[in-house]
Short mmCIF file of C-alpha atoms in Angstrom, two decimals:
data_model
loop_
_atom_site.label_atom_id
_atom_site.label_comp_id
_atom_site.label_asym_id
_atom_site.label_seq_id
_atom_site.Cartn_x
_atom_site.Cartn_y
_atom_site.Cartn_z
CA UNK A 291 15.58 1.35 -24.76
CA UNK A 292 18.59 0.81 -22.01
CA UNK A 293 18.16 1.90 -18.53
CA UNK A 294 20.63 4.97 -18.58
CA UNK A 295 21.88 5.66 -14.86
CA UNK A 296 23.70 8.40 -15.30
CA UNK A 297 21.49 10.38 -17.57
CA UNK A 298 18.77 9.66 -14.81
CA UNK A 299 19.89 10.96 -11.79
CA UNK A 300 17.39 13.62 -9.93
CA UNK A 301 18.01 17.24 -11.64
CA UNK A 302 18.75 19.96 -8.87
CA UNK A 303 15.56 22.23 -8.62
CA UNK A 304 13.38 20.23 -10.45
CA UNK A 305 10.21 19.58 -8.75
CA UNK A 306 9.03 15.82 -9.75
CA UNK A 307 5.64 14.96 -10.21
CA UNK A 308 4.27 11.05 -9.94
CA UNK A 309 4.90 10.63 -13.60
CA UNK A 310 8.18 11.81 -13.72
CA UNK A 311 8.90 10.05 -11.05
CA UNK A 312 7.96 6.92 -12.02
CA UNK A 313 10.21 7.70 -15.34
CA UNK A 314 13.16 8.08 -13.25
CA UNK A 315 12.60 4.91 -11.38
CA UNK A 316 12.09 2.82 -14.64
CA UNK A 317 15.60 4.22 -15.35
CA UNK A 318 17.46 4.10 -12.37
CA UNK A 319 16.07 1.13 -10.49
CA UNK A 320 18.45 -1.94 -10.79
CA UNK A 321 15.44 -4.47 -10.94
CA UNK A 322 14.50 -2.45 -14.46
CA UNK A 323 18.26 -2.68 -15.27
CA UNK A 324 17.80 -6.88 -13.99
CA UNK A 325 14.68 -7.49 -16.00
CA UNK A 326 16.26 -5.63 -19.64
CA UNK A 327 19.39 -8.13 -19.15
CA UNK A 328 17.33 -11.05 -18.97
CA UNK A 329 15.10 -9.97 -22.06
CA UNK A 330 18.14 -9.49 -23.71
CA UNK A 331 19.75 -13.11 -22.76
CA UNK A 332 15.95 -14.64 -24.30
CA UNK A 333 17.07 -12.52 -27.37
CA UNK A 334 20.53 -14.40 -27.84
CA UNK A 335 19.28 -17.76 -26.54
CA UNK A 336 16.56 -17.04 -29.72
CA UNK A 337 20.13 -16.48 -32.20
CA UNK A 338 21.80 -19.39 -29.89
CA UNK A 339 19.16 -22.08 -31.24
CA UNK A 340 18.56 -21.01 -34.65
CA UNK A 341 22.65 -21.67 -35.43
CA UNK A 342 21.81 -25.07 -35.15
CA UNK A 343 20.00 -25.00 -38.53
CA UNK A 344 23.26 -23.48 -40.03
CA UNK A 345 26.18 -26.19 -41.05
CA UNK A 346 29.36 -26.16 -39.08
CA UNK A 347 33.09 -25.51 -40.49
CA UNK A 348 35.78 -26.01 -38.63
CA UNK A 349 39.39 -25.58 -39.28
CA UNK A 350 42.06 -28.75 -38.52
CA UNK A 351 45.65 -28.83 -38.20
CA UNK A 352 47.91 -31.48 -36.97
CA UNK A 353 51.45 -32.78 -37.33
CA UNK A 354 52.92 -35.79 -35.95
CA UNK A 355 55.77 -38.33 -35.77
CA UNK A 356 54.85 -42.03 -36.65
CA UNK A 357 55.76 -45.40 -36.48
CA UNK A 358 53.93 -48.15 -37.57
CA UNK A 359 54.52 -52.18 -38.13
CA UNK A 360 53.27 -54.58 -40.53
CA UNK A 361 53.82 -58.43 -40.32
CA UNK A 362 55.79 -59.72 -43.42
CA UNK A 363 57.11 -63.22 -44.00
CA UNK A 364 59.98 -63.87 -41.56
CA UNK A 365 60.00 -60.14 -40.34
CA UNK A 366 57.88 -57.20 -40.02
CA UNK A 367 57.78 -53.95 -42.37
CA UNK A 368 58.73 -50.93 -40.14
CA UNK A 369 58.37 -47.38 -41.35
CA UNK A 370 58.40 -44.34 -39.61
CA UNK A 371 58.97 -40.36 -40.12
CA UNK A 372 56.56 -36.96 -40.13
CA UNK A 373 53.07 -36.26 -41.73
CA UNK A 374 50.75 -33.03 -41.15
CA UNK A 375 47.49 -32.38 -41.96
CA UNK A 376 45.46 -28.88 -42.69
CA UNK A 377 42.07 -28.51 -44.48
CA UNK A 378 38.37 -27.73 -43.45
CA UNK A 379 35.81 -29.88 -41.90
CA UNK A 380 31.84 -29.57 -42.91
CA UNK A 381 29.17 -31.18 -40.80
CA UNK A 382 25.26 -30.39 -41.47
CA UNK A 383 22.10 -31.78 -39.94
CA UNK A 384 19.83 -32.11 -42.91
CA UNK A 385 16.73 -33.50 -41.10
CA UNK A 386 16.28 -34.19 -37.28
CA UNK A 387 12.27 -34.81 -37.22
CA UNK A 388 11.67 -31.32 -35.79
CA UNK A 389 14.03 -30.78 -32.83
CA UNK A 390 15.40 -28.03 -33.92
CA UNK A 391 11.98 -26.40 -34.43
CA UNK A 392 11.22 -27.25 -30.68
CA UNK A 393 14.17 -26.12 -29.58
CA UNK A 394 13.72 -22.14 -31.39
CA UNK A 395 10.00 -22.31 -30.91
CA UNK A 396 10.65 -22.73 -27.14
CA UNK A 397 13.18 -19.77 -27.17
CA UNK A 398 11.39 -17.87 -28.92
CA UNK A 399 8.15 -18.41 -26.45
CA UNK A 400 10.83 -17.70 -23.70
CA UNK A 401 11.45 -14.61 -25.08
CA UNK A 402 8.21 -13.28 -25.30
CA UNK A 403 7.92 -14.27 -21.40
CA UNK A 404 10.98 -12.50 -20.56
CA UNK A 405 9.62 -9.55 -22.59
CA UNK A 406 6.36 -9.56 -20.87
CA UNK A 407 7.89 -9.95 -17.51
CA UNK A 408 10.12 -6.51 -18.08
CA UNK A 409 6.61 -4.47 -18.59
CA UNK A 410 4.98 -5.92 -15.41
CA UNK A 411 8.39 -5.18 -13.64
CA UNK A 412 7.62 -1.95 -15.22
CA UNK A 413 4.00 -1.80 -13.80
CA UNK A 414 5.71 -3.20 -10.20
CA UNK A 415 8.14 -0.69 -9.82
CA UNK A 416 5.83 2.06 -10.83
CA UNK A 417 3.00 0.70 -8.41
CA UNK A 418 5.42 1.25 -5.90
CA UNK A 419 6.94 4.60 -6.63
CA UNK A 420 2.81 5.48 -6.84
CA UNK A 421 2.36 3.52 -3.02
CA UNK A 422 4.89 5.75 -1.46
CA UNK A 423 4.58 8.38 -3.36
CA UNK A 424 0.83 8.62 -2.10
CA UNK A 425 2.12 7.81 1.65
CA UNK A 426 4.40 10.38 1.53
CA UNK A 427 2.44 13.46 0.55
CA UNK A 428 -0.12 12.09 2.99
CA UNK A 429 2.27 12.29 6.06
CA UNK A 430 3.36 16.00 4.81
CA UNK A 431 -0.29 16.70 4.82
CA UNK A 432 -0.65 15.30 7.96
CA UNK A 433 2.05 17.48 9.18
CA UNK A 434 0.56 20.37 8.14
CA UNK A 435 -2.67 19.17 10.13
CA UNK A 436 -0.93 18.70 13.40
CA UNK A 437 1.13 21.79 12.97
CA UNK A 438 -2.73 23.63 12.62
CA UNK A 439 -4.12 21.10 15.73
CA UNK A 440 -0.86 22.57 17.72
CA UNK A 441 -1.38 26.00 16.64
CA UNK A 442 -5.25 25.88 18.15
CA UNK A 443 -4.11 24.28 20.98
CA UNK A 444 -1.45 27.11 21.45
CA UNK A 445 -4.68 29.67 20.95
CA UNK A 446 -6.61 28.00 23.05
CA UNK A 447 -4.29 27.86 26.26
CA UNK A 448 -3.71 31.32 25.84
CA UNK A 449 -7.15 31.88 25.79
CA UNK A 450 -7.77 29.75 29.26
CA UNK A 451 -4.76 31.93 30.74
CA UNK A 452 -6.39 35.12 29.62
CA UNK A 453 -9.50 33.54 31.97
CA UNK A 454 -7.67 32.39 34.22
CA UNK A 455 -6.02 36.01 35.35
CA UNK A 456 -9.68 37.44 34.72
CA UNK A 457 -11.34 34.41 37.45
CA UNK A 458 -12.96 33.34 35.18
CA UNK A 459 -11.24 29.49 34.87
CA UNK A 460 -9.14 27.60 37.50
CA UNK A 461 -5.84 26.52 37.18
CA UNK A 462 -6.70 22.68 36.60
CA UNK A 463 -8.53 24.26 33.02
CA UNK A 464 -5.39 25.47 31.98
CA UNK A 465 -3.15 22.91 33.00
CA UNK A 466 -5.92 20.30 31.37
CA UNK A 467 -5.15 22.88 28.47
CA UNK A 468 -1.60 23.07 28.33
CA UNK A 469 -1.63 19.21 28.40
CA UNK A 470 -3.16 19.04 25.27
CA UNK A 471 -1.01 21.50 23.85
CA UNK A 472 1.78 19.28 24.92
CA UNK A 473 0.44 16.20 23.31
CA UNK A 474 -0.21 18.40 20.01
CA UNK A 475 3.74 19.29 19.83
CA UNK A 476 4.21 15.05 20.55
CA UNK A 477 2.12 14.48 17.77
CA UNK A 478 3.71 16.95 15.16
CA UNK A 479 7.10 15.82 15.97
CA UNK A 480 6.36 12.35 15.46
CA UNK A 481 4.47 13.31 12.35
CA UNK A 482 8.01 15.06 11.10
CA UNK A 483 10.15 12.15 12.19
CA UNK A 484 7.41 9.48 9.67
CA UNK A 485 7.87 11.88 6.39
CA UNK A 486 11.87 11.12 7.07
CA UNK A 487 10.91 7.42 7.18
CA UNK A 488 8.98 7.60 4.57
CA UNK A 489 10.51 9.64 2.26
CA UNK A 490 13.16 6.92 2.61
CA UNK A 491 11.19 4.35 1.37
CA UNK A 492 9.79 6.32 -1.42
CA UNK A 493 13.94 6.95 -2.36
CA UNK A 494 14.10 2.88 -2.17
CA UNK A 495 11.32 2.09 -4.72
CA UNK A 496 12.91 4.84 -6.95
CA UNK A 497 16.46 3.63 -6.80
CA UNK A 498 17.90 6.20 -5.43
CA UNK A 499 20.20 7.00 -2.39
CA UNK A 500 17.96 8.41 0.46
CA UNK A 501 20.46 11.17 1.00
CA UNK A 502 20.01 12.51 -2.63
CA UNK A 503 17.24 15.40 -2.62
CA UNK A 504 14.52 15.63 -4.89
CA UNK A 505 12.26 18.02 -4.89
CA UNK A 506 8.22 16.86 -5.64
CA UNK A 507 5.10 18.93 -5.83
CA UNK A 508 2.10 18.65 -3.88
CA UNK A 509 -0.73 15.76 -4.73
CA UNK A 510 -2.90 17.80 -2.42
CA UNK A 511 -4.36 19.73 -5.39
CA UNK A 512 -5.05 16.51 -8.21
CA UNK A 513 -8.72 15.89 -8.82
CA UNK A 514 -9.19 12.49 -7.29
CA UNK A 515 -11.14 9.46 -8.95
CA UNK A 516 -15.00 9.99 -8.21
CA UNK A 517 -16.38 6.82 -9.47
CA UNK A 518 -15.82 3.28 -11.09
CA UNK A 519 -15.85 3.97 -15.12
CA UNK A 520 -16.20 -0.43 -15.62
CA UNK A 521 -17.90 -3.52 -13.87
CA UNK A 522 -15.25 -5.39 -12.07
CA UNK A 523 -16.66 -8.29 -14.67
CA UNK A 524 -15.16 -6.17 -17.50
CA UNK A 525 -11.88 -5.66 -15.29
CA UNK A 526 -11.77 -8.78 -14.95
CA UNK A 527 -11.79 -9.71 -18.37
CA UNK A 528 -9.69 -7.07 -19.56
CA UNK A 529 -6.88 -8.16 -17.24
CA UNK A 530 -6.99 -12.12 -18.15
CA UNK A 531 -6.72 -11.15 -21.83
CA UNK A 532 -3.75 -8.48 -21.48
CA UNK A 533 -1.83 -8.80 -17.75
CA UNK A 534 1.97 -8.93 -18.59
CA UNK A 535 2.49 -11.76 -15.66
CA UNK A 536 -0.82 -14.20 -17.13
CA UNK A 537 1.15 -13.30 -20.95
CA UNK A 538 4.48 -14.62 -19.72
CA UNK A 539 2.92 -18.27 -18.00
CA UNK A 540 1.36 -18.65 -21.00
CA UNK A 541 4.18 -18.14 -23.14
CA UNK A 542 6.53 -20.59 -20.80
CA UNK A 543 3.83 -23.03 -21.15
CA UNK A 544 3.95 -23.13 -24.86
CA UNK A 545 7.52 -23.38 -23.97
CA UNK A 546 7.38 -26.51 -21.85
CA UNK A 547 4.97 -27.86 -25.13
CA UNK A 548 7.87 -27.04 -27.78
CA UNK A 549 9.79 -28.90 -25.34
CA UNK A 550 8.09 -32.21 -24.99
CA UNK A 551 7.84 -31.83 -29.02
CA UNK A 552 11.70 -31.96 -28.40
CA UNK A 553 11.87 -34.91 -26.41
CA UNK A 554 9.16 -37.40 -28.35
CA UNK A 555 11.57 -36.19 -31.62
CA UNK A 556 14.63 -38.19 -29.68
CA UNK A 557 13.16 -41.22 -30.52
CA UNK A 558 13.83 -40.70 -34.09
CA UNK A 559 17.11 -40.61 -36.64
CA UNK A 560 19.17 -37.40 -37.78
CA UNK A 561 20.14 -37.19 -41.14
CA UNK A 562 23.66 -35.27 -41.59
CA UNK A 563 26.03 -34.45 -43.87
CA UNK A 564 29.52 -34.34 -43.45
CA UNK A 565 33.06 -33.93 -44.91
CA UNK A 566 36.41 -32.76 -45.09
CA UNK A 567 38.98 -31.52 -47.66
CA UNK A 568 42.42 -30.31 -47.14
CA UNK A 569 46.22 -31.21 -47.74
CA UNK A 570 48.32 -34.20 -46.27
CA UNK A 571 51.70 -34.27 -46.18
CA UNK A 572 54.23 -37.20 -45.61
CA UNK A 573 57.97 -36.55 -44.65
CA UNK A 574 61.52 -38.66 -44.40
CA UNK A 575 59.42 -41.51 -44.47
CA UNK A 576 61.88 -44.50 -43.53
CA UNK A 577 61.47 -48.25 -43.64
CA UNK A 578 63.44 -50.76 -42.29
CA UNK A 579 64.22 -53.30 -44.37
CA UNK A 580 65.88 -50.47 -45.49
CA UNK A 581 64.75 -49.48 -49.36
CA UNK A 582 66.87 -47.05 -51.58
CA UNK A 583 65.17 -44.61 -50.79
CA UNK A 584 63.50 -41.84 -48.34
CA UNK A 585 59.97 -41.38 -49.15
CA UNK A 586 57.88 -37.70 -49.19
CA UNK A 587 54.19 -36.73 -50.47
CA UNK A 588 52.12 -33.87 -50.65
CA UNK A 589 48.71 -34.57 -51.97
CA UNK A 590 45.30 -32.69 -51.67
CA UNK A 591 42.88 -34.97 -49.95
CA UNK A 592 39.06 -35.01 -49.04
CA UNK A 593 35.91 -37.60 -47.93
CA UNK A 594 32.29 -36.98 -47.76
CA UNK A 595 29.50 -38.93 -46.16
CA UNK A 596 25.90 -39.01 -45.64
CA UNK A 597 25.13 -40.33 -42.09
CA UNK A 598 22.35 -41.50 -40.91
CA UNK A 599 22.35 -41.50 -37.11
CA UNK A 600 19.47 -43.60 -34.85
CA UNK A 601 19.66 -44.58 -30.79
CA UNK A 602 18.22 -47.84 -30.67
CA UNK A 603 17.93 -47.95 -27.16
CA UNK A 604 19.31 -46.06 -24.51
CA UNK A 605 18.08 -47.29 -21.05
CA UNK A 606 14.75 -45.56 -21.52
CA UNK A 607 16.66 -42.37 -20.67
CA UNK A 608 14.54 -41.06 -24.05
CA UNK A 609 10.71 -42.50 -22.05
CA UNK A 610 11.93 -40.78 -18.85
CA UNK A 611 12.91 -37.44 -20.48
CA UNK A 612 9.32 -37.21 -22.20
CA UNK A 613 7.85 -38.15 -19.25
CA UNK A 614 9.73 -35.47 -17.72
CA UNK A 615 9.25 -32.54 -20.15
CA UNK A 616 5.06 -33.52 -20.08
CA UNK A 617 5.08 -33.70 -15.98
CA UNK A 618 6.47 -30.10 -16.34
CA UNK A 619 4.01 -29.15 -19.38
CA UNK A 620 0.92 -29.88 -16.73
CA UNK A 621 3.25 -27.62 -13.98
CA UNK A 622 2.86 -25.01 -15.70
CA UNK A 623 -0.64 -25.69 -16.94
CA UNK A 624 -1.10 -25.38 -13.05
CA UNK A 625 0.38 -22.40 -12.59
CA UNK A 626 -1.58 -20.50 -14.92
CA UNK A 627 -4.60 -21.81 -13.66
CA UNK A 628 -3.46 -20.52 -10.05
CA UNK A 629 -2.07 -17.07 -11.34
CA UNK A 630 -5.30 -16.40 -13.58
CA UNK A 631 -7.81 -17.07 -9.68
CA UNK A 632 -4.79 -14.74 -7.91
CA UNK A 633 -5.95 -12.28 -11.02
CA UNK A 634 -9.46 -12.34 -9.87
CA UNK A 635 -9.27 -12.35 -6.40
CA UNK A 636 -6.51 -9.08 -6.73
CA UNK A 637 -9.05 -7.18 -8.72
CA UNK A 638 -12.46 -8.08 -6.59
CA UNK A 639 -10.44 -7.12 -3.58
CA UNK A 640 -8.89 -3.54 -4.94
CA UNK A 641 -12.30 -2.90 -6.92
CA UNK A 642 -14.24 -3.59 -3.76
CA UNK A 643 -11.43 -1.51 -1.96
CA UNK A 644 -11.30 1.10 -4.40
CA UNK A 645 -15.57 1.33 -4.02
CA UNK A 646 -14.90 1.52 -0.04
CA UNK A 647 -12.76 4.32 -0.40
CA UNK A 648 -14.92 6.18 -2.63
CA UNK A 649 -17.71 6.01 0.21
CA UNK A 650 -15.18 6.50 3.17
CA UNK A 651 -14.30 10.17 1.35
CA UNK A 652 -17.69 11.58 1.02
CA UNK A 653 -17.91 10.56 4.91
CA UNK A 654 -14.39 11.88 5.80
CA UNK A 655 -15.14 15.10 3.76
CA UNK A 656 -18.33 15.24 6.15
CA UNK A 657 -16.69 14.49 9.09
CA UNK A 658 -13.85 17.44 8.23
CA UNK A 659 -16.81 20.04 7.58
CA UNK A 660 -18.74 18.84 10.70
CA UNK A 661 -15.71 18.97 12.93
CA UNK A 662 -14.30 22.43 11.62
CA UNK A 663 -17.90 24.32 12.47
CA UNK A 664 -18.17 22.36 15.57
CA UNK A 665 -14.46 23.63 16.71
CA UNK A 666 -15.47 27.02 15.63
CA UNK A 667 -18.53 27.19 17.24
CA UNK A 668 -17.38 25.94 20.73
CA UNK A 669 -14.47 28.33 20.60
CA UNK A 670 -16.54 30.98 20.29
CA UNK A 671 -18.92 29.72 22.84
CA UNK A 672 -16.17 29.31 25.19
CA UNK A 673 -15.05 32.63 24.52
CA UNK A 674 -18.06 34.34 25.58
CA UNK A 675 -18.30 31.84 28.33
CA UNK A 676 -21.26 29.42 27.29
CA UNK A 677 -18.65 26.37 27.09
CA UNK A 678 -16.33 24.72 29.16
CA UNK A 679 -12.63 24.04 28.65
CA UNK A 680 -13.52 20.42 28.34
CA UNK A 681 -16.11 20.94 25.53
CA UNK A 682 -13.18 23.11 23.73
CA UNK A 683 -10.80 20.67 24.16
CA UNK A 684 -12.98 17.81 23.09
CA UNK A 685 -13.74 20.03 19.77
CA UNK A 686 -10.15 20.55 19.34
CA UNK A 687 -9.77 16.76 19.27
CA UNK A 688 -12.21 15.72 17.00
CA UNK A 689 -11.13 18.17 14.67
CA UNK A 690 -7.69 16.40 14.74
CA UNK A 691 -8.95 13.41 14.26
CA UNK A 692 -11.61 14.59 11.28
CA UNK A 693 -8.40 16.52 9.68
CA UNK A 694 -6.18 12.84 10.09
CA UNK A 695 -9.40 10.92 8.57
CA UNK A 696 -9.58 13.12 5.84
CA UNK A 697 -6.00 12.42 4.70
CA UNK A 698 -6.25 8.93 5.55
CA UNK A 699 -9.35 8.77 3.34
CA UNK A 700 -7.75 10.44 0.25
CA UNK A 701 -4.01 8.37 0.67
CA UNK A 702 -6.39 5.20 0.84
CA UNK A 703 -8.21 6.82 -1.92
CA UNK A 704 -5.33 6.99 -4.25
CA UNK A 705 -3.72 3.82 -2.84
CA UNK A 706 -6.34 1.79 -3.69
CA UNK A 707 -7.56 3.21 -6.91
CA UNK A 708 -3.15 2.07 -8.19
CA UNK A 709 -3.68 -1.37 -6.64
CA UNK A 710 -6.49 -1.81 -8.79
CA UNK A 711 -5.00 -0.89 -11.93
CA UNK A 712 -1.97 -2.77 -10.94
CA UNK A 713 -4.09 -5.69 -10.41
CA UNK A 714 -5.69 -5.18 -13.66
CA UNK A 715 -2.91 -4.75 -15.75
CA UNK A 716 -2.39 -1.32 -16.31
CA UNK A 717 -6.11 -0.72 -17.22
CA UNK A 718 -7.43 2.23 -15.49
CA UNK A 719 -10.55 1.92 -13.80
CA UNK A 720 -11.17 5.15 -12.65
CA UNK A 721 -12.75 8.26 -14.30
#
């Protein structure tokens, strides 16, 4: 399928969820649009190498003037006038010892790479739509939760006024109060001024312009993952045997194999055929010692040959090129080595990230519940006059806080639970 810009531009009043926003990133994002032109180079690179097992015809024309000399007794034989020549030329490769087979089987293996390197560019770009996607609805949440801390402060400096004009508080209560109504307006401001920056970013890792809206609905409502449905052992194993990236170094090292097959075939003959057939003609050929007469022809004419073609030596450039090809073959060897411990390390760290997070929610959801009847509680109290302005205050805070943990815990939550199926593949781990 090719990336269609045009048809995938944001619809006005659609509201996009994370999977349909992930579908208009795979269509709209120039690294998808990168990644399907380089799959479809591999393609004609694969067409490129297998015309090599096809013969070659070429068409030749020439004409010319000539003059040519040859020693006779006491004087030379001079002729001269026009020819021309036009026909068709055949060469074939009949037998090469297999380096044409190296040559497709490496293109071929570089094909598959470039096609396994478009999904994980597919799994990258919707990892990060998911990222700031998550971030995103996490900073509108928290604006909602300082516009709610602001609100209480708001309540609760009216309240310390209403006190204050009965005697029962002192003006340093309600300034103390009107403080942290002050810092509550700070904090949803800044809280408005993130979802721009954010929502930015999230634009970015669409492909998108930032100043193009698009409407999204709220994650605040999706069930979120409750537990680990596999071992990070089976993760683990699932990912080595399937990850796009691990796929593609594997098929570039079969590449770099095909190619030292290439180089150790140098070292032996090609067997070709070739040949030509076409008409010559001669023109107002004249000779000096001068003969009667002018001389013409016109004559169909052709030659075929079987040739055998074997470098004897060549400076070693042939030793140094399969020395070459094999000092790459073990690069790469290397390389998948390295990327399959970076496979395991990226899914220990985002399983034991994603088990954190579990356990951080259950605390945060405490915390939130803890906080909420504390906060109610003391404003009560302090209503009927059994707390102090400082105790409501403090309550007021730690609700804030408990209300940012909570949507902390639930961004990291999500966040983590993506990075681990990104790490793994595409293989969700979650239930």
């Amino acid at each position: 399928m090719v990336p269609d810009v045009e048809a995938a531009t944001p619809k006005p009043g659609q509201s996009y969820d994370l999977p349909a926003l992930v579908d208009l990133a795979l269509q709209t994002h120039p690294e998808t649009r990168q990644s399907w032109a380089e799959a479809k180079a591999a393609a004609a690179r694969v067409d490129k190498q297998r015309s090599a097992w096809y013969p070659m015809l070429t068409a030749l024309a020439f004409g010319q003037y000539f003059k040519t000399s040859i020693p006779i007794p006491e004087s030379a034989l001079v002729s001269h006038g026009y020819g021309s020549f036009a026909g068709l030329e055949l060469a074939w490769t009949l037998f090469d010892f297999g380096r044409r087979e190296a040559l497709v089987d490496a293109s071929l293996q570089r094909l598959d790479a470039a096609q396994f390197a478009l999904t994980r560019k597919h799994q990258q770009i919707a990892y990060r739509v998911a990222t700031s996607f998550f971030s995103y609805q996490a900073m509108l949440a928290k604006v909602n939760a300082a516009q709610q801390t602001y609100a209480a402060a708001e309540t609760n400096a009216a309240a310390v006024k209403a006190k204050l004009q009965r005697g029962f508080a002192t003006r340093p209560d309600l300034l103390l109060a009107i403080q942290e109504q002050a810092k509550a307006n700070y904090d949803l401001q800044d809280a408005r001024g993130s979802v721009t920056q954010i929502r930015a970013e999230l634009a970015a890792n669409i492909g998108i312009s930032p100043a193009q809206t698009i409407q999204m609905t709220d994650l605040s409502q999706v069930a979120l993952p409750d537990k680990l449905a596999a071992s990070v052992e089976n993760i683990v194993d699932d990912a080595l045997a399937q990850r796009p990236d691990l796929m593609a170094q594997l098929a570039e090292l079969r590449a770099r194999e095909a190619e030292v097959k290439k180089a150790r075939a140098e070292f032996w003959p090609k067997l070709s055929v070739k040949g030509n057939v076409g008409n010559q003609y001669w023109g107002d050929v004249h000779t000096r010692p001068a003969s009667r007469q002018n001389y013409a022809a016109d004559d169909l004419v052709g030659s075929a040959m079987l040739n055998l073609e074997w470098k004897l030596f060549d400076g070693f450039e042939r030793s140094s090129a399969v020395r070459e090809a094999e000092a790459k073959q073990q690069a790469s060897q290397a390389e998948v080595e390295s990327l399959r411990l970076a496979i395991m390390r990226d899914i220990w760290q985002a399983y034991a990230d994603t088990k954190t997070a579990l356990e951080k929610r259950e605390f945060a959801l405490a915390l939130l519940r803890a906080a909420e009847e504390s906060f109610a509680a003391t404003q009560e109290s302090y209503n009927h006059g059994f707390s102090t302005v400082i105790e409501l205050l403090s309550a007021q805070k730690d609700l804030a806080r408990a209300r940012y943990t909570e949507i902390d815990s639930r961004a990291g939550l999500l966040k983590s639970a993506a990075a681990l199926v990104y790490a793994a593949g595409g293989r969700n781990a979650g239930e």
